[in-house]
Coordinates of C-alpha atoms in Angstrom, one line a residue:
M753 CA 13.9 -14.8 -46.7
E754 CA 16.8 -12.4 -46.9
N755 CA 14.6 -9.5 -45.8
S756 CA 13.2 -11.5 -43.0
F757 CA 16.7 -12.3 -41.7
K758 CA 17.7 -8.6 -41.9
K759 CA 14.6 -7.6 -40.0
S760 CA 15.3 -10.1 -37.3
V761 CA 18.9 -8.9 -37.0
I762 CA 17.7 -5.3 -36.7
K763 CA 15.0 -6.2 -34.3
I764 CA 17.5 -7.7 -31.9
A765 CA 20.8 -5.9 -32.8
L766 CA 19.5 -2.3 -33.0
P767 CA 18.0 -2.0 -29.5
V768 CA 21.0 -3.8 -28.0
T769 CA 23.4 -1.5 -29.9
L770 CA 21.5 1.6 -28.9
Q771 CA 21.5 0.5 -25.3
S772 CA 25.3 -0.2 -25.4
L773 CA 26.0 3.1 -27.1
L774 CA 23.9 5.1 -24.7
Q775 CA 25.5 3.3 -21.7
S776 CA 28.9 4.0 -23.2
S777 CA 28.1 7.6 -23.9
F778 CA 27.0 8.2 -20.3
S779 CA 30.1 6.3 -19.1
V780 CA 32.2 8.9 -20.9
V781 CA 30.3 11.7 -19.1
D782 CA 30.7 9.9 -15.8
Q783 CA 34.4 9.4 -16.5
M784 CA 34.8 13.1 -17.3
M785 CA 33.2 14.0 -14.0
I786 CA 35.5 11.8 -12.1
G787 CA 38.3 13.1 -14.2
Q788 CA 37.9 16.5 -12.6
L789 CA 39.0 14.9 -9.3
G790 CA 42.5 13.9 -10.5
E791 CA 44.5 10.8 -11.4
N792 CA 44.0 8.9 -8.1
S793 CA 40.2 9.1 -8.3
I794 CA 40.3 7.9 -12.0
A795 CA 42.6 5.0 -11.1
G796 CA 40.6 4.1 -8.0
I797 CA 37.3 3.8 -9.8
G798 CA 39.1 1.9 -12.6
L799 CA 40.6 -0.7 -10.2
G800 CA 37.3 -1.1 -8.3
G801 CA 35.4 -1.4 -11.5
K802 CA 37.8 -4.0 -12.9
F803 CA 37.2 -6.4 -10.0
A804 CA 33.5 -5.9 -10.3
S805 CA 33.9 -6.9 -13.9
I806 CA 34.8 -10.4 -12.8
Y807 CA 31.2 -10.7 -11.5
T808 CA 29.7 -9.1 -14.6
V809 CA 31.4 -11.4 -17.0
V810 CA 30.5 -14.5 -14.9
L811 CA 26.9 -13.3 -14.8
A812 CA 27.2 -12.7 -18.6
A813 CA 28.2 -16.4 -18.9
V814 CA 25.1 -17.5 -17.1
S815 CA 23.0 -15.2 -19.3
S816 CA 24.7 -16.5 -22.4
V817 CA 23.9 -20.1 -21.5
A818 CA 20.3 -19.1 -20.8
G819 CA 20.2 -17.4 -24.2
I820 CA 21.7 -20.5 -26.0
L821 CA 19.2 -22.9 -24.4
I822 CA 16.2 -20.6 -24.6
S823 CA 16.8 -19.7 -28.3
Q824 CA 17.3 -23.3 -29.3
Y825 CA 14.2 -24.5 -27.4
M826 CA 12.2 -21.7 -29.0
G827 CA 13.4 -22.9 -32.4
K828 CA 12.2 -26.4 -31.4
K829 CA 9.0 -25.0 -29.9
E830 CA 9.6 -26.7 -26.5
E831 CA 8.0 -24.1 -24.2
E832 CA 8.4 -26.1 -21.0
S833 CA 12.1 -26.3 -21.6
V834 CA 12.3 -22.6 -22.2
S835 CA 10.8 -21.8 -18.8
R836 CA 12.9 -24.3 -17.0
S837 CA 16.1 -22.9 -18.5
F838 CA 15.1 -19.4 -17.5
F839 CA 14.3 -20.2 -13.9
T840 CA 17.4 -22.3 -13.4
S841 CA 19.6 -19.5 -14.7
M842 CA 17.8 -17.0 -12.5
V843 CA 18.5 -19.0 -9.3
L844 CA 22.2 -19.4 -10.3
S845 CA 22.6 -15.7 -11.1
L846 CA 21.3 -14.7 -7.7
G847 CA 23.7 -17.2 -6.0
L848 CA 26.7 -15.6 -7.8
A849 CA 25.5 -12.1 -6.9
A850 CA 25.4 -13.1 -3.2
V851 CA 29.0 -14.6 -3.3
F852 CA 30.5 -11.5 -4.9
L853 CA 28.6 -9.1 -2.6
V854 CA 30.0 -10.8 0.5
M855 CA 33.5 -10.7 -1.0
C856 CA 33.4 -7.0 -1.7
M857 CA 31.9 -6.2 1.7
V858 CA 34.2 -8.3 3.8
F859 CA 37.6 -8.4 1.9
P860 CA 37.8 -5.1 -0.2
E861 CA 41.2 -4.0 1.3
V862 CA 42.8 -7.4 0.5
I863 CA 41.4 -7.5 -3.0
M864 CA 42.4 -3.9 -3.9
G865 CA 45.8 -4.5 -2.4
L866 CA 46.5 -6.9 -5.2
Y867 CA 46.0 -4.2 -7.8
T868 CA 48.2 -1.3 -6.7
K869 CA 50.8 -0.3 -4.2
D870 CA 49.6 3.3 -4.2
E871 CA 47.8 3.8 -0.8
A872 CA 45.7 6.8 -1.8
T873 CA 44.4 5.0 -4.9
R874 CA 43.8 1.8 -3.0
I875 CA 41.7 3.6 -0.3
L876 CA 39.5 5.2 -3.0
A877 CA 39.0 1.9 -4.7
V878 CA 37.9 0.2 -1.5
K879 CA 35.4 2.9 -0.8
Y880 CA 34.0 2.6 -4.3
I881 CA 33.7 -1.2 -4.5
R882 CA 32.0 -1.5 -1.1
I883 CA 29.1 0.6 -2.3
L884 CA 29.0 -0.7 -5.9
A885 CA 28.6 -4.3 -4.6
V886 CA 25.0 -3.5 -3.5
S887 CA 24.1 -3.3 -7.2
F888 CA 25.0 -7.0 -7.9
L889 CA 21.7 -8.5 -6.8
P890 CA 19.4 -6.3 -8.9
M891 CA 21.9 -6.6 -11.8
A892 CA 21.5 -10.4 -11.7
V893 CA 17.7 -10.2 -12.1
N894 CA 18.0 -7.5 -14.8
S895 CA 20.4 -9.7 -16.8
M896 CA 18.1 -12.8 -16.9
L897 CA 14.9 -10.8 -17.6
T898 CA 16.7 -9.0 -20.4
T899 CA 18.0 -12.3 -21.9
M900 CA 14.4 -13.7 -22.0
L901 CA 13.0 -10.6 -23.6
R902 CA 15.8 -10.5 -26.3
C903 CA 15.2 -14.2 -27.1
M904 CA 11.5 -13.3 -27.6
E905 CA 12.8 -10.5 -30.0
I906 CA 11.4 -7.8 -27.7
A907 CA 14.8 -6.2 -27.1
V908 CA 13.4 -2.7 -27.2
L909 CA 11.8 -3.0 -23.7
P910 CA 15.1 -3.5 -21.8
M911 CA 16.6 -0.7 -23.9
C912 CA 13.9 1.7 -22.7
A913 CA 14.6 0.7 -19.1
S914 CA 18.3 1.2 -19.6
I915 CA 17.9 4.6 -21.1
F916 CA 16.0 5.8 -18.1
A917 CA 18.5 4.3 -15.7
L918 CA 21.4 5.8 -17.5
V919 CA 20.0 9.3 -17.4
L920 CA 19.3 8.8 -13.7
N921 CA 22.9 7.5 -13.2
T922 CA 24.4 10.5 -14.9
G923 CA 22.3 13.0 -13.1
L924 CA 23.0 11.4 -9.7
N925 CA 26.7 11.3 -10.5
Y926 CA 26.7 15.1 -11.0
L927 CA 24.8 15.6 -7.7
L928 CA 26.7 13.2 -5.6
I929 CA 30.2 13.5 -6.9
F930 CA 30.3 17.3 -6.7
G931 CA 27.7 17.9 -4.0
K932 CA 25.3 19.9 -6.0
W933 CA 21.7 21.1 -5.0
G934 CA 22.3 20.4 -1.4
F935 CA 23.5 16.8 -1.8
P936 CA 26.8 15.8 0.0
R937 CA 30.0 15.9 -1.9
M938 CA 30.9 12.2 -2.0
G939 CA 33.5 11.9 -4.8
V940 CA 34.1 8.3 -5.9
Q941 CA 31.6 7.1 -3.3
G942 CA 29.0 9.3 -5.0
A943 CA 29.7 7.6 -8.4
A944 CA 29.2 4.2 -6.8
A945 CA 25.9 5.2 -5.1
A946 CA 24.6 6.6 -8.4
S947 CA 25.3 3.3 -10.1
V948 CA 23.5 1.4 -7.3
A949 CA 20.4 3.6 -7.6
A950 CA 20.4 3.2 -11.4
Q951 CA 20.5 -0.6 -11.2
V952 CA 17.7 -0.6 -8.6
V953 CA 15.5 1.6 -10.8
S954 CA 16.3 -0.4 -13.9
F955 CA 15.4 -3.6 -12.0
G956 CA 12.0 -2.2 -11.1
I957 CA 11.2 -1.0 -14.6
I958 CA 12.3 -4.3 -16.3
L959 CA 10.4 -6.4 -13.8
V960 CA 7.2 -4.4 -14.5
L961 CA 7.7 -4.7 -18.3
F962 CA 8.5 -8.4 -18.1
F963 CA 5.3 -9.2 -16.2
A964 CA 3.3 -7.1 -18.7
V965 CA 4.7 -9.3 -21.4
F966 CA 4.1 -12.4 -19.3
Q967 CA 0.4 -11.6 -19.1
K968 CA 0.2 -11.9 -22.9
E969 CA 2.5 -14.9 -23.2
R970 CA 1.0 -17.3 -20.8
H971 CA 3.1 -20.2 -22.1
L972 CA 6.1 -18.7 -20.4
F973 CA 5.2 -20.3 -17.1
I974 CA 8.0 -20.6 -14.6
R975 CA 9.2 -24.1 -13.7
F976 CA 12.4 -25.2 -12.1
S977 CA 14.1 -28.2 -13.7
T978 CA 13.9 -31.4 -11.8
S979 CA 15.2 -33.6 -14.6
W980 CA 18.7 -34.8 -14.2
D981 CA 19.1 -34.9 -18.0
D982 CA 18.1 -31.3 -18.3
N983 CA 20.5 -30.2 -15.5
R984 CA 23.3 -32.3 -16.9
Q985 CA 23.0 -30.6 -20.2
Y986 CA 22.9 -27.2 -18.5
I987 CA 26.0 -28.0 -16.6
R988 CA 27.8 -29.3 -19.7
I989 CA 27.2 -26.0 -21.5
L990 CA 27.7 -23.7 -18.5
S991 CA 30.8 -25.2 -17.0
P992 CA 33.2 -24.3 -19.9
M993 CA 31.6 -20.9 -20.2
L994 CA 32.1 -20.1 -16.5
I995 CA 35.7 -21.3 -16.6
C996 CA 36.2 -19.4 -19.9
E997 CA 34.7 -16.1 -18.6
F998 CA 36.3 -16.3 -15.2
L999 CA 39.8 -17.0 -16.6
W1000 CA 39.3 -14.3 -19.3
S1001 CA 38.2 -11.8 -16.6
L1002 CA 41.1 -12.9 -14.3
G1003 CA 43.4 -12.3 -17.2
E1004 CA 42.0 -8.8 -17.7
N1005 CA 42.5 -8.1 -14.0
V1006 CA 46.1 -9.3 -14.3
Y1007 CA 46.5 -6.7 -17.1
T1008 CA 45.0 -4.0 -14.9
A1009 CA 47.5 -5.0 -12.1
V1010 CA 50.3 -4.7 -14.7
Y1011 CA 49.2 -1.2 -15.6
G1012 CA 48.7 -0.3 -12.0
N1013 CA 52.2 -1.4 -11.1
I1014 CA 53.7 0.4 -14.1
G1015 CA 52.5 3.6 -12.4
T1016 CA 49.4 5.7 -11.5
D1017 CA 49.7 7.6 -14.8
A1018 CA 49.6 4.4 -16.8
C1019 CA 46.6 3.1 -14.8
A1020 CA 44.8 6.4 -15.2
A1021 CA 45.4 6.5 -18.9
M1022 CA 44.1 3.0 -19.4
T1023 CA 41.0 3.8 -17.3
M1024 CA 40.4 6.9 -19.5
T1025 CA 40.3 4.6 -22.6
V1026 CA 37.6 2.3 -21.1
P1027 CA 34.5 4.4 -22.1
V1028 CA 35.8 4.7 -25.7
Q1029 CA 36.6 1.0 -25.9
T1030 CA 33.1 0.3 -24.7
I1031 CA 31.6 2.6 -27.3
V1032 CA 33.5 1.0 -30.2
I1033 CA 32.7 -2.6 -29.0
G1034 CA 29.2 -1.7 -27.8
A1035 CA 28.3 -0.2 -31.2
L1036 CA 28.5 -3.7 -32.6
S1037 CA 27.6 -5.7 -29.6
G1038 CA 24.1 -6.1 -30.9
L1039 CA 25.4 -8.2 -33.7
A1040 CA 26.9 -10.6 -31.2
Q1041 CA 23.6 -10.9 -29.3
A1042 CA 21.8 -11.4 -32.6
S1043 CA 24.3 -14.0 -33.7
A1044 CA 23.7 -16.1 -30.5
I1045 CA 19.9 -15.9 -30.7
L1046 CA 19.3 -16.2 -34.5
I1047 CA 21.9 -18.8 -35.2
G1048 CA 20.7 -20.7 -32.1
K1049 CA 17.1 -20.7 -33.4
S1050 CA 18.3 -22.0 -36.8
L1051 CA 20.3 -24.8 -35.2
G1052 CA 17.4 -25.6 -33.0
A1053 CA 15.2 -26.0 -36.1
G1054 CA 17.8 -28.2 -37.7
N1055 CA 18.7 -25.7 -40.5
F1056 CA 22.5 -26.1 -40.4
D1057 CA 23.2 -24.6 -43.9
K1058 CA 21.0 -21.6 -43.1
A1059 CA 22.9 -21.1 -39.8
Y1060 CA 26.3 -21.2 -41.6
R1061 CA 25.2 -18.7 -44.3
E1062 CA 23.7 -16.3 -41.7
S1063 CA 26.8 -16.5 -39.6
K1064 CA 29.0 -15.3 -42.5
K1065 CA 26.7 -12.4 -43.1
L1066 CA 26.8 -11.3 -39.5
M1067 CA 30.6 -11.5 -39.5
G1068 CA 30.7 -9.4 -42.7
Y1069 CA 28.4 -6.7 -41.1
G1070 CA 30.8 -6.7 -38.0
L1071 CA 33.9 -6.2 -40.1
L1072 CA 32.5 -3.3 -42.1
G1073 CA 31.2 -1.6 -39.0
S1074 CA 34.4 -2.0 -37.0
V1075 CA 36.7 -0.6 -39.7
F1076 CA 34.5 2.5 -39.9
L1077 CA 34.5 3.0 -36.2
S1078 CA 38.3 2.5 -36.0
L1079 CA 38.7 5.3 -38.5
L1080 CA 36.5 7.6 -36.5
L1081 CA 38.4 6.8 -33.3
A1082 CA 41.8 7.6 -34.9
V1083 CA 40.4 11.0 -36.1
F1084 CA 38.7 12.1 -32.9
S1085 CA 41.1 10.7 -30.2
P1086 CA 43.1 13.9 -29.8
F1087 CA 39.9 15.8 -29.0
Y1088 CA 38.7 13.3 -26.5
V1089 CA 41.7 13.5 -24.2
R1090 CA 41.4 17.3 -23.8
F1091 CA 38.2 16.9 -21.7
Y1092 CA 40.2 15.5 -18.8
Q1093 CA 41.8 17.6 -16.1
V1094 CA 45.0 15.5 -16.0
E1095 CA 48.6 16.1 -16.7
P1096 CA 49.7 16.5 -20.4
A1097 CA 51.8 13.3 -20.1
V1098 CA 48.6 11.3 -19.1
Q1099 CA 46.7 12.9 -22.0
E1100 CA 49.5 11.9 -24.4
L1101 CA 49.5 8.3 -23.1
T1102 CA 45.8 8.1 -23.5
R1103 CA 45.9 9.4 -27.1
N1104 CA 48.5 6.8 -28.1
L1105 CA 46.6 4.0 -26.4
L1106 CA 43.5 5.0 -28.3
L1107 CA 45.4 4.7 -31.6
V1108 CA 46.4 1.1 -30.7
I1109 CA 42.8 0.4 -29.8
A1110 CA 41.7 1.6 -33.2
V1111 CA 44.1 -0.9 -34.9
I1112 CA 43.0 -3.9 -32.8
A1113 CA 39.2 -3.1 -32.7
P1114 CA 38.2 -4.9 -35.9
V1115 CA 39.8 -8.1 -34.6
K1116 CA 38.1 -7.7 -31.2
V1117 CA 34.7 -7.3 -32.9
Q1118 CA 35.2 -10.4 -35.0
N1119 CA 36.1 -12.4 -31.9
M1120 CA 33.0 -11.0 -30.1
I1121 CA 30.7 -12.0 -32.9
L1122 CA 32.4 -15.3 -33.8
G1123 CA 33.5 -16.6 -30.4
G1124 CA 31.0 -14.8 -28.2
G1125 CA 28.0 -15.5 -30.4
I1126 CA 28.2 -17.9 -33.3
L1127 CA 30.5 -20.7 -32.0
R1128 CA 28.5 -20.8 -28.7
S1129 CA 25.1 -21.0 -30.3
G1130 CA 25.4 -24.8 -30.8
G1131 CA 26.1 -25.4 -27.1
K1132 CA 29.7 -26.7 -27.6
T1133 CA 31.1 -24.1 -25.3
E1134 CA 34.2 -26.1 -24.5
Y1135 CA 35.6 -24.9 -27.9
T1136 CA 35.4 -21.2 -26.9
M1137 CA 36.8 -22.1 -23.4
W1138 CA 40.0 -23.5 -24.9
I1139 CA 40.3 -20.7 -27.4
D1140 CA 40.1 -18.0 -24.6
I1141 CA 42.5 -20.0 -22.3
I1142 CA 45.1 -20.3 -25.1
G1143 CA 44.7 -16.7 -26.2
T1144 CA 44.7 -15.1 -22.7
W1145 CA 46.9 -17.4 -20.6
G1146 CA 49.1 -18.8 -23.4
F1147 CA 49.9 -15.5 -25.1
G1148 CA 48.4 -12.4 -23.5
V1149 CA 49.3 -12.7 -19.8
P1150 CA 52.9 -14.0 -20.5
L1151 CA 53.6 -11.3 -23.1
G1152 CA 52.1 -8.6 -20.8
L1153 CA 54.3 -9.6 -17.9
L1154 CA 57.4 -9.9 -20.0
S1155 CA 56.9 -6.6 -21.8
A1156 CA 56.2 -4.7 -18.6
F1157 CA 58.6 -6.2 -16.0
V1158 CA 61.3 -7.8 -18.0
W1159 CA 61.6 -5.6 -21.1
N1160 CA 60.4 -2.5 -19.1
L1161 CA 58.4 -1.1 -22.0
P1162 CA 56.0 1.8 -21.8
V1163 CA 52.3 1.1 -21.3
T1164 CA 51.4 1.8 -24.9
Q1165 CA 53.8 -0.9 -26.2
V1166 CA 52.8 -3.3 -23.4
Y1167 CA 49.1 -2.9 -24.4
L1168 CA 49.9 -3.5 -28.1
I1169 CA 52.0 -6.6 -27.4
L1170 CA 49.4 -8.3 -25.1
S1171 CA 46.6 -7.4 -27.5
L1172 CA 48.2 -9.9 -30.0
E1173 CA 46.2 -12.5 -28.2
E1174 CA 43.2 -11.3 -30.1
C1175 CA 44.8 -12.4 -33.4
V1176 CA 45.6 -15.8 -32.0
R1177 CA 42.0 -16.2 -30.7
L1178 CA 40.5 -15.2 -34.1
G1179 CA 42.7 -17.6 -36.1
I1180 CA 41.7 -20.6 -34.0
S1181 CA 38.0 -19.5 -34.0
F1182 CA 37.9 -19.1 -37.8
V1183 CA 39.3 -22.6 -38.4
L1184 CA 36.6 -24.1 -36.1
F1185 CA 34.0 -22.1 -37.9
Q1186 CA 34.9 -23.3 -41.3
K1187 CA 35.0 -27.0 -40.1
R1188 CA 31.4 -26.5 -38.8
V1189 CA 32.2 -28.6 -35.7
W1190 CA 30.4 -26.1 -33.5
M1191 CA 27.0 -26.9 -35.1
E1192 CA 24.7 -28.9 -32.8
R1193 CA 21.0 -29.2 -32.2
L1194 CA 20.3 -29.6 -28.5

C-alpha cells in the first residue's frame, strides 16, 4: 500500500514538477533577455505580467474546483458526474478568458496607471499586456484539459506539450526581442508575442493528445450539467475559491504597486526575483497537485483515516524539499544577479531579496500543499477563503503599506514584513488540518 501511494505521488507530482521547473528555467532565460534592455523594460513586463496573474489565478481556481470534483467522482466511480464537472468548468473558463481579454484590450492605460507613476515603464507595460491578452483563450482550454489528464494520472502528456511550447517560447523571445535572423526588433512586445505563440502551440498539442486519450476512454463523454443540485454544489465550492484567489491576487497586485511606487529600482529587483521564486515553488508544486487529486480520491472513496495519513506524508515531503531548495538559493543567489545588465544597486537589492525568499520559502511551500491542496480536497473551500483573506488583507496588505509609506523602509524590509502573512496563514491551516473539519465526501 505504501509503495502504491508513492507511485501515485510520483506519477502525478513528477511530471507537474518537471513542467514547472522547465517553465521556470525558461522564464529565467526570458528574464535575462529582457534584462539586457534595462530597468524600465524589466519593470514594464513585471507590471503587465502581474495584472495578467489575476486572470491566471482565477483560472487556476476554476481548474482546482474541477480537480476537486473530478477526483472525488473518480473515487466514487461516477463517470457521468466526472464529464459534467469537466464541461461546466470548461465553459466557465472560456467566459473568464473573454472578460479579461476585453479588459486588457480596451483599458490597458487605466490599469497600468494604477501600478506606477513612471511614464516610460507604464507605456511599455501597456504594449506588453495588449498582446499577451490574446493568450488567455487558449490558456483556458489548456488548463481544463490538463486538469482532466492529471486526474486520470496521465500528467506526463501535458508535460510534453509544455516542454515543446517552452522551447518555442524561448526561441521566439530571442528572435523577436532582439530582432535576429531577419525578424523585427520588438523588445517587450516581442516577449508578449512569443508567449502568445507558445500558448497557441501548447493548445494544439494538448487538444490532440486529449482526444487521443478520449478514443481509449469512451466513458469520458462530454455532458453539460442540467441538474440544479449539481450546479448548486459546483457554485458552493467555486464561489469561495474565486473570492479567495481573486482577493489573494489583488493583494499581490497591491504589493506590486507598493514596490512600483517605492521606485523603479525596487520594482525591477522584485521582478528579477520572480523566476527564482517560481523555480523554488514550482519544484514542489507537483506535491500540491498530487495532494488535491490523491486526497480527493481517498475522501471520495470514504477512506478518511487514509486521507489524513497520506496528507501528513505529503507535508513531510514538502518540508524536506523546501529546506533543501532554500539552502541552494542562499548559496547561488550572488551568482544569479550577475547575469543582468542592471545597476549594481539593483543587483544588491535583488540578492538581499533572494535571501529573504530563502527564509520564507519553506512556509510558502507548506501553505501551497496544505491550503492549496489538502484542505480544499474535501470541497470545504470556504475555510481556505477565510484563511487567505485574514492572511493577505488582515496582515500582509496593512503591513506592506505601513512599512513602505509610513515607516519608509527599504524594499527588502518591506518584503520581509509583509511575508509574515505566510506564517499567519500556516498557523490557522494547521489547526484546521488537525481538527479534520476539512474532510468531506461529496
